[in-house]
Amino acid sequence: MGSTRPAGLPLDPAGLPDPAPERFFAPSAEEEARRAVGADGADTRRREYQAAEERFTERAAYWFRVTTRTGPDAMADAFRQLIQGPGDPAVVRVVRPTAASRGVREAVIR
């Protein structure tokens, strides 16, 4: 069971089948995985992810209207629209922190 905060939510495994759930802190797990594969492996994995994400975005355009915006204001706007809901189910919003971050830690918000 992952968490984005070190304390996370209480782990209550009652009623879950085996294997027993294991708590992990997502940023720490990412860092551990990067160390395990080394810098070259992490860079290779990032490029593979970028390519897969690009293919997904291109193919999504056949069924959805894909919009792409960049920067902190775009991220804040997308988040506000998400929590205000309901959004247009025919629109996929791709939000990038910076223009240079294409494919790196993008948030795809629908």
PDB file of N, CA and C in Angstrom:
ATOM      1  N   MET A   1       0.857  -1.154   0.000  1.00  0.00           N
ATOM      2  CA  MET A   1       0.000   0.000   0.000  1.00  0.00           C
ATOM      3  C   MET A   1       0.901   1.214   0.000  1.00  0.00           C
ATOM      4  N   GLY A   2       0.768   2.054  -1.012  1.00  0.00           N
ATOM      5  CA  GLY A   2       1.643   3.204  -1.157  1.00  0.00           C
ATOM      6  C   GLY A   2       1.058   4.473  -0.592  1.00  0.00           C
ATOM      7  N   SER A   3       1.927   5.410  -0.316  1.00  0.00           N
ATOM      8  CA  SER A   3       1.536   6.700   0.213  1.00  0.00           C
ATOM      9  C   SER A   3       2.468   7.762  -0.336  1.00  0.00           C
ATOM     10  N   THR A   4       1.954   8.968  -0.482  1.00  0.00           N
ATOM     11  CA  THR A   4       2.801  10.077  -0.906  1.00  0.00           C
ATOM     12  C   THR A   4       3.269  10.891   0.286  1.00  0.00           C
ATOM     13  N   ARG A   5       2.838  10.504   1.480  1.00  0.00           N
ATOM     14  CA  ARG A   5       3.276  11.157   2.715  1.00  0.00           C
ATOM     15  C   ARG A   5       3.926  10.111   3.607  1.00  0.00           C
ATOM     16  N   PRO A   6       5.009  10.482   4.294  1.00  0.00           N
ATOM     17  CA  PRO A   6       5.700   9.482   5.110  1.00  0.00           C
ATOM     18  C   PRO A   6       4.787   8.781   6.116  1.00  0.00           C
ATOM     19  N   ALA A   7       3.891   9.502   6.751  1.00  0.00           N
ATOM     20  CA  ALA A   7       3.005   8.874   7.738  1.00  0.00           C
ATOM     21  C   ALA A   7       1.919   8.058   7.041  1.00  0.00           C
ATOM     22  N   GLY A   8       1.412   8.577   5.946  1.00  0.00           N
ATOM     23  CA  GLY A   8       0.390   7.870   5.180  1.00  0.00           C
ATOM     24  C   GLY A   8      -0.860   7.601   5.984  1.00  0.00           C
ATOM     25  N   LEU A   9      -1.730   6.804   5.408  1.00  0.00           N
ATOM     26  CA  LEU A   9      -2.950   6.399   6.090  1.00  0.00           C
ATOM     27  C   LEU A   9      -2.658   5.165   6.927  1.00  0.00           C
ATOM     28  N   PRO A  10      -3.443   4.939   7.981  1.00  0.00           N
ATOM     29  CA  PRO A  10      -3.211   3.731   8.774  1.00  0.00           C
ATOM     30  C   PRO A  10      -3.414   2.480   7.921  1.00  0.00           C
ATOM     31  N   LEU A  11      -2.540   1.529   8.104  1.00  0.00           N
ATOM     32  CA  LEU A  11      -2.629   0.281   7.370  1.00  0.00           C
ATOM     33  C   LEU A  11      -3.537  -0.678   8.133  1.00  0.00           C
ATOM     34  N   ASP A  12      -4.659  -1.028   7.515  1.00  0.00           N
ATOM     35  CA  ASP A  12      -5.594  -1.948   8.158  1.00  0.00           C
ATOM     36  C   ASP A  12      -5.806  -3.136   7.229  1.00  0.00           C
ATOM     37  N   PRO A  13      -4.976  -4.187   7.373  1.00  0.00           N
ATOM     38  CA  PRO A  13      -5.053  -5.307   6.447  1.00  0.00           C
ATOM     39  C   PRO A  13      -6.153  -6.310   6.754  1.00  0.00           C
ATOM     40  N   ALA A  14      -6.979  -6.039   7.752  1.00  0.00           N
ATOM     41  CA  ALA A  14      -8.017  -7.008   8.128  1.00  0.00           C
ATOM     42  C   ALA A  14      -8.878  -7.354   6.920  1.00  0.00           C
ATOM     43  N   GLY A  15      -9.023  -8.644   6.691  1.00  0.00           N
ATOM     44  CA  GLY A  15      -9.894  -9.109   5.627  1.00  0.00           C
ATOM     45  C   GLY A  15      -9.240  -9.198   4.257  1.00  0.00           C
ATOM     46  N   LEU A  16      -8.009  -8.749   4.116  1.00  0.00           N
ATOM     47  CA  LEU A  16      -7.345  -8.837   2.816  1.00  0.00           C
ATOM     48  C   LEU A  16      -6.702 -10.215   2.672  1.00  0.00           C
ATOM     49  N   PRO A  17      -6.774 -10.809   1.482  1.00  0.00           N
ATOM     50  CA  PRO A  17      -6.130 -12.115   1.285  1.00  0.00           C
ATOM     51  C   PRO A  17      -4.611 -11.948   1.212  1.00  0.00           C
ATOM     52  N   ASP A  18      -3.903 -13.069   1.327  1.00  0.00           N
ATOM     53  CA  ASP A  18      -2.448 -13.042   1.172  1.00  0.00           C
ATOM     54  C   ASP A  18      -2.099 -12.670  -0.254  1.00  0.00           C
ATOM     55  N   PRO A  19      -0.968 -12.102  -0.539  1.00  0.00           N
ATOM     56  CA  PRO A  19       0.100 -11.795   0.402  1.00  0.00           C
ATOM     57  C   PRO A  19      -0.266 -10.604   1.280  1.00  0.00           C
ATOM     58  N   ALA A  20       0.371 -10.538   2.423  1.00  0.00           N
ATOM     59  CA  ALA A  20       0.113  -9.449   3.361  1.00  0.00           C
ATOM     60  C   ALA A  20       0.523  -8.125   2.726  1.00  0.00           C
ATOM     61  N   PRO A  21      -0.302  -7.083   2.881  1.00  0.00           N
ATOM     62  CA  PRO A  21       0.062  -5.779   2.324  1.00  0.00           C
ATOM     63  C   PRO A  21       1.310  -5.225   3.011  1.00  0.00           C
ATOM     64  N   GLU A  22       2.050  -4.453   2.275  1.00  0.00           N
ATOM     65  CA  GLU A  22       3.268  -3.849   2.793  1.00  0.00           C
ATOM     66  C   GLU A  22       3.211  -2.362   2.507  1.00  0.00           C
ATOM     67  N   ARG A  23       3.427  -1.567   3.533  1.00  0.00           N
ATOM     68  CA  ARG A  23       3.387  -0.113   3.367  1.00  0.00           C
ATOM     69  C   ARG A  23       4.692   0.364   2.724  1.00  0.00           C
ATOM     70  N   PHE A  24       4.570   1.344   1.808  1.00  0.00           N
ATOM     71  CA  PHE A  24       5.763   1.983   1.262  1.00  0.00           C
ATOM     72  C   PHE A  24       5.475   3.452   1.014  1.00  0.00           C
ATOM     73  N   PHE A  25       6.518   4.250   1.086  1.00  0.00           N
ATOM     74  CA  PHE A  25       6.452   5.686   0.827  1.00  0.00           C
ATOM     75  C   PHE A  25       6.879   5.876  -0.622  1.00  0.00           C
ATOM     76  N   ALA A  26       5.964   6.307  -1.476  1.00  0.00           N
ATOM     77  CA  ALA A  26       6.198   6.330  -2.921  1.00  0.00           C
ATOM     78  C   ALA A  26       7.499   7.028  -3.330  1.00  0.00           C
ATOM     79  N   PRO A  27       7.804   8.247  -2.861  1.00  0.00           N
ATOM     80  CA  PRO A  27       9.072   8.868  -3.282  1.00  0.00           C
ATOM     81  C   PRO A  27      10.301   8.053  -2.891  1.00  0.00           C
ATOM     82  N   SER A  28      10.268   7.428  -1.731  1.00  0.00           N
ATOM     83  CA  SER A  28      11.403   6.591  -1.317  1.00  0.00           C
ATOM     84  C   SER A  28      11.517   5.357  -2.204  1.00  0.00           C
ATOM     85  N   ALA A  29      10.382   4.770  -2.555  1.00  0.00           N
ATOM     86  CA  ALA A  29      10.377   3.590  -3.427  1.00  0.00           C
ATOM     87  C   ALA A  29      10.927   3.950  -4.809  1.00  0.00           C
ATOM     88  N   GLU A  30      10.561   5.125  -5.327  1.00  0.00           N
ATOM     89  CA  GLU A  30      11.095   5.574  -6.618  1.00  0.00           C
ATOM     90  C   GLU A  30      12.607   5.748  -6.544  1.00  0.00           C
ATOM     91  N   GLU A  31      13.086   6.378  -5.493  1.00  0.00           N
ATOM     92  CA  GLU A  31      14.522   6.600  -5.338  1.00  0.00           C
ATOM     93  C   GLU A  31      15.261   5.272  -5.224  1.00  0.00           C
ATOM     94  N   GLU A  32      14.717   4.337  -4.483  1.00  0.00           N
ATOM     95  CA  GLU A  32      15.330   3.017  -4.335  1.00  0.00           C
ATOM     96  C   GLU A  32      15.401   2.307  -5.689  1.00  0.00           C
ATOM     97  N   ALA A  33      14.339   2.403  -6.475  1.00  0.00           N
ATOM     98  CA  ALA A  33      14.329   1.777  -7.797  1.00  0.00           C
ATOM     99  C   ALA A  33      15.372   2.422  -8.708  1.00  0.00           C
ATOM    100  N   ARG A  34      15.520   3.752  -8.631  1.00  0.00           N
ATOM    101  CA  ARG A  34      16.537   4.441  -9.439  1.00  0.00           C
ATOM    102  C   ARG A  34      17.934   3.973  -9.062  1.00  0.00           C
ATOM    103  N   ARG A  35      18.191   3.852  -7.759  1.00  0.00           N
ATOM    104  CA  ARG A  35      19.512   3.381  -7.318  1.00  0.00           C
ATOM    105  C   ARG A  35      19.768   1.955  -7.785  1.00  0.00           C
ATOM    106  N   ALA A  36      18.733   1.118  -7.774  1.00  0.00           N
ATOM    107  CA  ALA A  36      18.893  -0.290  -8.151  1.00  0.00           C
ATOM    108  C   ALA A  36      19.295  -0.451  -9.618  1.00  0.00           C
ATOM    109  N   VAL A  37      18.778   0.396 -10.500  1.00  0.00           N
ATOM    110  CA  VAL A  37      19.093   0.267 -11.924  1.00  0.00           C
ATOM    111  C   VAL A  37      20.234   1.175 -12.355  1.00  0.00           C
ATOM    112  N   GLY A  38      20.659   2.096 -11.490  1.00  0.00           N
ATOM    113  CA  GLY A  38      21.747   3.004 -11.834  1.00  0.00           C
ATOM    114  C   GLY A  38      21.278   4.131 -12.736  1.00  0.00           C
ATOM    115  N   ALA A  39      22.163   5.089 -12.951  1.00  0.00           N
ATOM    116  CA  ALA A  39      21.816   6.279 -13.735  1.00  0.00           C
ATOM    117  C   ALA A  39      21.442   5.923 -15.167  1.00  0.00           C
ATOM    118  N   ASP A  40      22.231   5.036 -15.794  1.00  0.00           N
ATOM    119  CA  ASP A  40      21.928   4.662 -17.185  1.00  0.00           C
ATOM    120  C   ASP A  40      20.595   3.938 -17.282  1.00  0.00           C
ATOM    121  N   GLY A  41      20.330   3.041 -16.355  1.00  0.00           N
ATOM    122  CA  GLY A  41      19.064   2.312 -16.359  1.00  0.00           C
ATOM    123  C   GLY A  41      17.882   3.231 -16.128  1.00  0.00           C
ATOM    124  N   ALA A  42      18.042   4.188 -15.214  1.00  0.00           N
ATOM    125  CA  ALA A  42      16.963   5.135 -14.937  1.00  0.00           C
ATOM    126  C   ALA A  42      16.693   6.000 -16.163  1.00  0.00           C
ATOM    127  N   ASP A  43      17.766   6.412 -16.853  1.00  0.00           N
ATOM    128  CA  ASP A  43      17.603   7.232 -18.052  1.00  0.00           C
ATOM    129  C   ASP A  43      16.919   6.432 -19.160  1.00  0.00           C
ATOM    130  N   THR A  44      17.305   5.163 -19.300  1.00  0.00           N
ATOM    131  CA  THR A  44      16.665   4.294 -20.289  1.00  0.00           C
ATOM    132  C   THR A  44      15.191   4.135 -19.973  1.00  0.00           C
ATOM    133  N   ARG A  45      14.870   3.895 -18.704  1.00  0.00           N
ATOM    134  CA  ARG A  45      13.474   3.728 -18.287  1.00  0.00           C
ATOM    135  C   ARG A  45      12.673   4.998 -18.530  1.00  0.00           C
ATOM    136  N   ARG A  46      13.285   6.161 -18.273  1.00  0.00           N
ATOM    137  CA  ARG A  46      12.598   7.436 -18.510  1.00  0.00           C
ATOM    138  C   ARG A  46      12.281   7.604 -19.990  1.00  0.00           C
ATOM    139  N   ARG A  47      13.249   7.277 -20.867  1.00  0.00           N
ATOM    140  CA  ARG A  47      13.017   7.395 -22.313  1.00  0.00           C
ATOM    141  C   ARG A  47      11.923   6.431 -22.772  1.00  0.00           C
ATOM    142  N   GLU A  48      11.929   5.202 -22.229  1.00  0.00           N
ATOM    143  CA  GLU A  48      10.884   4.236 -22.580  1.00  0.00           C
ATOM    144  C   GLU A  48       9.510   4.751 -22.151  1.00  0.00           C
ATOM    145  N   TYR A  49       9.456   5.318 -20.958  1.00  0.00           N
ATOM    146  CA  TYR A  49       8.201   5.857 -20.453  1.00  0.00           C
ATOM    147  C   TYR A  49       7.734   7.023 -21.321  1.00  0.00           C
ATOM    148  N   GLN A  50       8.675   7.906 -21.688  1.00  0.00           N
ATOM    149  CA  GLN A  50       8.329   9.037 -22.548  1.00  0.00           C
ATOM    150  C   GLN A  50       7.726   8.552 -23.860  1.00  0.00           C
ATOM    151  N   ALA A  51       8.361   7.544 -24.471  1.00  0.00           N
ATOM    152  CA  ALA A  51       7.872   7.029 -25.753  1.00  0.00           C
ATOM    153  C   ALA A  51       6.479   6.417 -25.596  1.00  0.00           C
ATOM    154  N   ALA A  52       6.272   5.645 -24.535  1.00  0.00           N
ATOM    155  CA  ALA A  52       4.962   5.032 -24.301  1.00  0.00           C
ATOM    156  C   ALA A  52       3.903   6.091 -24.047  1.00  0.00           C
ATOM    157  N   GLU A  53       4.259   7.114 -23.294  1.00  0.00           N
ATOM    158  CA  GLU A  53       3.314   8.181 -22.994  1.00  0.00           C
ATOM    159  C   GLU A  53       2.957   8.954 -24.261  1.00  0.00           C
ATOM    160  N   GLU A  54       3.948   9.183 -25.111  1.00  0.00           N
ATOM    161  CA  GLU A  54       3.701   9.879 -26.374  1.00  0.00           C
ATOM    162  C   GLU A  54       2.768   9.057 -27.261  1.00  0.00           C
ATOM    163  N   ARG A  55       2.993   7.745 -27.344  1.00  0.00           N
ATOM    164  CA  ARG A  55       2.096   6.876 -28.126  1.00  0.00           C
ATOM    165  C   ARG A  55       0.682   6.926 -27.564  1.00  0.00           C
ATOM    166  N   PHE A  56       0.560   6.879 -26.239  1.00  0.00           N
ATOM    167  CA  PHE A  56      -0.758   6.938 -25.613  1.00  0.00           C
ATOM    168  C   PHE A  56      -1.475   8.243 -25.971  1.00  0.00           C
ATOM    169  N   THR A  57      -0.761   9.353 -25.843  1.00  0.00           N
ATOM    170  CA  THR A  57      -1.356  10.663 -26.123  1.00  0.00           C
ATOM    171  C   THR A  57      -1.785  10.763 -27.582  1.00  0.00           C
ATOM    172  N   GLU A  58      -0.940  10.267 -28.491  1.00  0.00           N
ATOM    173  CA  GLU A  58      -1.292  10.295 -29.911  1.00  0.00           C
ATOM    174  C   GLU A  58      -2.536   9.452 -30.184  1.00  0.00           C
ATOM    175  N   ARG A  59      -2.593   8.267 -29.588  1.00  0.00           N
ATOM    176  CA  ARG A  59      -3.740   7.379 -29.825  1.00  0.00           C
ATOM    177  C   ARG A  59      -5.000   7.893 -29.141  1.00  0.00           C
ATOM    178  N   ALA A  60      -4.847   8.539 -28.022  1.00  0.00           N
ATOM    179  CA  ALA A  60      -6.003   9.095 -27.314  1.00  0.00           C
ATOM    180  C   ALA A  60      -6.711  10.138 -28.164  1.00  0.00           C
ATOM    181  N   ALA A  61      -5.953  10.803 -29.036  1.00  0.00           N
ATOM    182  CA  ALA A  61      -6.534  11.854 -29.881  1.00  0.00           C
ATOM    183  C   ALA A  61      -7.568  11.298 -30.861  1.00  0.00           C
ATOM    184  N   TYR A  62      -7.574   9.986 -31.089  1.00  0.00           N
ATOM    185  CA  TYR A  62      -8.601   9.392 -31.949  1.00  0.00           C
ATOM    186  C   TYR A  62      -9.961   9.373 -31.269  1.00  0.00           C
ATOM    187  N   TRP A  63      -9.962   9.331 -29.939  1.00  0.00           N
ATOM    188  CA  TRP A  63     -11.220   9.218 -29.200  1.00  0.00           C
ATOM    189  C   TRP A  63     -11.548  10.443 -28.358  1.00  0.00           C
ATOM    190  N   PHE A  64     -10.529  11.227 -28.024  1.00  0.00           N
ATOM    191  CA  PHE A  64     -10.713  12.371 -27.140  1.00  0.00           C
ATOM    192  C   PHE A  64     -10.096  13.619 -27.763  1.00  0.00           C
ATOM    193  N   ARG A  65     -10.500  14.758 -27.242  1.00  0.00           N
ATOM    194  CA  ARG A  65      -9.844  16.010 -27.605  1.00  0.00           C
ATOM    195  C   ARG A  65      -8.714  16.194 -26.594  1.00  0.00           C
ATOM    196  N   VAL A  66      -7.467  16.155 -27.068  1.00  0.00           N
ATOM    197  CA  VAL A  66      -6.303  16.253 -26.194  1.00  0.00           C
ATOM    198  C   VAL A  66      -5.808  17.689 -26.199  1.00  0.00           C
ATOM    199  N   THR A  67      -5.713  18.280 -25.008  1.00  0.00           N
ATOM    200  CA  THR A  67      -5.167  19.621 -24.874  1.00  0.00           C
ATOM    201  C   THR A  67      -3.876  19.534 -24.064  1.00  0.00           C
ATOM    202  N   THR A  68      -2.905  20.338 -24.428  1.00  0.00           N
ATOM    203  CA  THR A  68      -1.622  20.342 -23.733  1.00  0.00           C
ATOM    204  C   THR A  68      -1.313  21.765 -23.298  1.00  0.00           C
ATOM    205  N   ARG A  69      -0.989  21.907 -22.023  1.00  0.00           N
ATOM    206  CA  ARG A  69      -0.605  23.211 -21.477  1.00  0.00           C
ATOM    207  C   ARG A  69       0.652  23.028 -20.645  1.00  0.00           C
ATOM    208  N   THR A  70       1.370  24.125 -20.453  1.00  0.00           N
ATOM    209  CA  THR A  70       2.652  24.079 -19.760  1.00  0.00           C
ATOM    210  C   THR A  70       2.731  25.158 -18.695  1.00  0.00           C
ATOM    211  N   GLY A  71       3.356  24.818 -17.588  1.00  0.00           N
ATOM    212  CA  GLY A  71       3.672  25.796 -16.559  1.00  0.00           C
ATOM    213  C   GLY A  71       2.815  25.675 -15.317  1.00  0.00           C
ATOM    214  N   PRO A  72       3.252  26.371 -14.269  1.00  0.00           N
ATOM    215  CA  PRO A  72       2.559  26.299 -12.981  1.00  0.00           C
ATOM    216  C   PRO A  72       1.109  26.778 -13.057  1.00  0.00           C
ATOM    217  N   ASP A  73       0.848  27.830 -13.828  1.00  0.00           N
ATOM    218  CA  ASP A  73      -0.534  28.315 -13.940  1.00  0.00           C
ATOM    219  C   ASP A  73      -1.428  27.272 -14.596  1.00  0.00           C
ATOM    220  N   ALA A  74      -0.898  26.591 -15.609  1.00  0.00           N
ATOM    221  CA  ALA A  74      -1.661  25.543 -16.278  1.00  0.00           C
ATOM    222  C   ALA A  74      -1.961  24.404 -15.308  1.00  0.00           C
ATOM    223  N   MET A  75      -0.973  24.063 -14.476  1.00  0.00           N
ATOM    224  CA  MET A  75      -1.177  22.993 -13.503  1.00  0.00           C
ATOM    225  C   MET A  75      -2.244  23.389 -12.485  1.00  0.00           C
ATOM    226  N   ALA A  76      -2.174  24.622 -12.005  1.00  0.00           N
ATOM    227  CA  ALA A  76      -3.160  25.093 -11.031  1.00  0.00           C
ATOM    228  C   ALA A  76      -4.555  25.128 -11.649  1.00  0.00           C
ATOM    229  N   ASP A  77      -4.660  25.604 -12.894  1.00  0.00           N
ATOM    230  CA  ASP A  77      -5.961  25.643 -13.579  1.00  0.00           C
ATOM    231  C   ASP A  77      -6.542  24.244 -13.749  1.00  0.00           C
ATOM    232  N   ALA A  78      -5.708  23.293 -14.168  1.00  0.00           N
ATOM    233  CA  ALA A  78      -6.179  21.922 -14.360  1.00  0.00           C
ATOM    234  C   ALA A  78      -6.652  21.328 -13.041  1.00  0.00           C
ATOM    235  N   PHE A  79      -5.925  21.597 -11.970  1.00  0.00           N
ATOM    236  CA  PHE A  79      -6.320  21.069 -10.665  1.00  0.00           C
ATOM    237  C   PHE A  79      -7.642  21.682 -10.221  1.00  0.00           C
ATOM    238  N   ARG A  80      -7.789  23.000 -10.399  1.00  0.00           N
ATOM    239  CA  ARG A  80      -9.055  23.662 -10.034  1.00  0.00           C
ATOM    240  C   ARG A  80     -10.222  23.065 -10.820  1.00  0.00           C
ATOM    241  N   GLN A  81     -10.030  22.866 -12.119  1.00  0.00           N
ATOM    242  CA  GLN A  81     -11.090  22.285 -12.943  1.00  0.00           C
ATOM    243  C   GLN A  81     -11.426  20.869 -12.482  1.00  0.00           C
ATOM    244  N   LEU A  82     -10.409  20.128 -12.081  1.00  0.00           N
ATOM    245  CA  LEU A  82     -10.621  18.761 -11.620  1.00  0.00           C
ATOM    246  C   LEU A  82     -11.462  18.717 -10.354  1.00  0.00           C
ATOM    247  N   ILE A  83     -11.131  19.566  -9.381  1.00  0.00           N
ATOM    248  CA  ILE A  83     -11.881  19.516  -8.121  1.00  0.00           C
ATOM    249  C   ILE A  83     -13.245  20.187  -8.230  1.00  0.00           C
ATOM    250  N   GLN A  84     -13.421  21.121  -9.182  1.00  0.00           N
ATOM    251  CA  GLN A  84     -14.732  21.733  -9.366  1.00  0.00           C
ATOM    252  C   GLN A  84     -15.694  20.751 -10.022  1.00  0.00           C
ATOM    253  N   GLY A  85     -15.150  19.908 -10.923  1.00  0.00           N
ATOM    254  CA  GLY A  85     -15.929  18.889 -11.609  1.00  0.00           C
ATOM    255  C   GLY A  85     -17.311  19.371 -12.015  1.00  0.00           C
ATOM    256  N   PRO A  86     -18.093  18.629 -12.700  1.00  0.00           N
ATOM    257  CA  PRO A  86     -17.603  17.504 -13.482  1.00  0.00           C
ATOM    258  C   PRO A  86     -16.939  18.015 -14.745  1.00  0.00           C
ATOM    259  N   GLY A  87     -15.903  17.323 -15.177  1.00  0.00           N
ATOM    260  CA  GLY A  87     -15.193  17.718 -16.392  1.00  0.00           C
ATOM    261  C   GLY A  87     -15.837  17.115 -17.620  1.00  0.00           C
ATOM    262  N   ASP A  88     -15.424  17.593 -18.751  1.00  0.00           N
ATOM    263  CA  ASP A  88     -15.906  17.064 -20.024  1.00  0.00           C
ATOM    264  C   ASP A  88     -15.214  15.725 -20.267  1.00  0.00           C
ATOM    265  N   PRO A  89     -15.956  14.628 -20.328  1.00  0.00           N
ATOM    266  CA  PRO A  89     -15.334  13.312 -20.499  1.00  0.00           C
ATOM    267  C   PRO A  89     -14.674  13.134 -21.863  1.00  0.00           C
ATOM    268  N   ALA A  90     -14.921  14.050 -22.790  1.00  0.00           N
ATOM    269  CA  ALA A  90     -14.312  13.951 -24.115  1.00  0.00           C
ATOM    270  C   ALA A  90     -12.974  14.688 -24.195  1.00  0.00           C
ATOM    271  N   VAL A  91     -12.531  15.275 -23.085  1.00  0.00           N
ATOM    272  CA  VAL A  91     -11.296  16.057 -23.091  1.00  0.00           C
ATOM    273  C   VAL A  91     -10.248  15.410 -22.195  1.00  0.00           C
ATOM    274  N   VAL A  92      -9.034  15.283 -22.732  1.00  0.00           N
ATOM    275  CA  VAL A  92      -7.877  14.831 -21.957  1.00  0.00           C
ATOM    276  C   VAL A  92      -6.936  16.021 -21.865  1.00  0.00           C
ATOM    277  N   ARG A  93      -6.564  16.379 -20.646  1.00  0.00           N
ATOM    278  CA  ARG A  93      -5.645  17.499 -20.446  1.00  0.00           C
ATOM    279  C   ARG A  93      -4.269  16.948 -20.086  1.00  0.00           C
ATOM    280  N   VAL A  94      -3.260  17.318 -20.864  1.00  0.00           N
ATOM    281  CA  VAL A  94      -1.887  16.961 -20.567  1.00  0.00           C
ATOM    282  C   VAL A  94      -1.233  18.232 -20.042  1.00  0.00           C
ATOM    283  N   VAL A  95      -0.725  18.157 -18.821  1.00  0.00           N
ATOM    284  CA  VAL A  95      -0.136  19.342 -18.189  1.00  0.00           C
ATOM    285  C   VAL A  95       1.325  19.049 -17.887  1.00  0.00           C
ATOM    286  N   ARG A  96       2.211  19.919 -18.356  1.00  0.00           N
ATOM    287  CA  ARG A  96       3.650  19.762 -18.148  1.00  0.00           C
ATOM    288  C   ARG A  96       4.173  20.903 -17.289  1.00  0.00           C
ATOM    289  N   PRO A  97       5.081  20.597 -16.357  1.00  0.00           N
ATOM    290  CA  PRO A  97       5.646  21.670 -15.520  1.00  0.00           C
ATOM    291  C   PRO A  97       6.361  22.734 -16.350  1.00  0.00           C
ATOM    292  N   THR A  98       7.166  22.291 -17.334  1.00  0.00           N
ATOM    293  CA  THR A  98       7.885  23.228 -18.203  1.00  0.00           C
ATOM    294  C   THR A  98       7.917  22.653 -19.608  1.00  0.00           C
ATOM    295  N   ALA A  99       8.218  23.502 -20.577  1.00  0.00           N
ATOM    296  CA  ALA A  99       8.309  23.034 -21.953  1.00  0.00           C
ATOM    297  C   ALA A  99       9.416  21.997 -22.097  1.00  0.00           C
ATOM    298  N   ALA A 100      10.478  22.148 -21.335  1.00  0.00           N
ATOM    299  CA  ALA A 100      11.613  21.221 -21.407  1.00  0.00           C
ATOM    300  C   ALA A 100      11.287  19.871 -20.785  1.00  0.00           C
ATOM    301  N   SER A 101      10.176  19.769 -20.066  1.00  0.00           N
ATOM    302  CA  SER A 101       9.855  18.538 -19.343  1.00  0.00           C
ATOM    303  C   SER A 101       8.974  17.597 -20.145  1.00  0.00           C
ATOM    304  N   ARG A 102       8.869  17.804 -21.428  1.00  0.00           N
ATOM    305  CA  ARG A 102       8.001  16.954 -22.248  1.00  0.00           C
ATOM    306  C   ARG A 102       8.275  15.489 -21.937  1.00  0.00           C
ATOM    307  N   GLY A 103       7.258  14.819 -21.416  1.00  0.00           N
ATOM    308  CA  GLY A 103       7.372  13.415 -21.105  1.00  0.00           C
ATOM    309  C   GLY A 103       7.977  13.122 -19.737  1.00  0.00           C
ATOM    310  N   VAL A 104       8.435  14.150 -19.046  1.00  0.00           N
ATOM    311  CA  VAL A 104       9.052  13.929 -17.735  1.00  0.00           C
ATOM    312  C   VAL A 104       8.095  14.410 -16.661  1.00  0.00           C
ATOM    313  N   ARG A 105       7.594  13.476 -15.865  1.00  0.00           N
ATOM    314  CA  ARG A 105       6.682  13.775 -14.768  1.00  0.00           C
ATOM    315  C   ARG A 105       5.475  14.604 -15.217  1.00  0.00           C
ATOM    316  N   GLU A 106       4.907  14.239 -16.347  1.00  0.00           N
ATOM    317  CA  GLU A 106       3.693  14.897 -16.787  1.00  0.00           C
ATOM    318  C   GLU A 106       2.531  14.459 -15.925  1.00  0.00           C
ATOM    319  N   ALA A 107       1.566  15.309 -15.835  1.00  0.00           N
ATOM    320  CA  ALA A 107       0.321  14.913 -15.196  1.00  0.00           C
ATOM    321  C   ALA A 107      -0.726  14.841 -16.283  1.00  0.00           C
ATOM    322  N   VAL A 108      -1.309  13.706 -16.485  1.00  0.00           N
ATOM    323  CA  VAL A 108      -2.393  13.566 -17.445  1.00  0.00           C
ATOM    324  C   VAL A 108      -3.665  13.572 -16.637  1.00  0.00           C
ATOM    325  N   ILE A 109      -4.450  14.620 -16.812  1.00  0.00           N
ATOM    326  CA  ILE A 109      -5.670  14.792 -16.036  1.00  0.00           C
ATOM    327  C   ILE A 109      -6.843  14.756 -16.982  1.00  0.00           C
ATOM    328  N   ARG A 110      -7.780  13.897 -16.676  1.00  0.00           N
ATOM    329  CA  ARG A 110      -8.959  13.787 -17.535  1.00  0.00           C
ATOM    330  C   ARG A 110     -10.160  14.178 -16.747  1.00  0.00           C
TER     331      ARG A 110
END
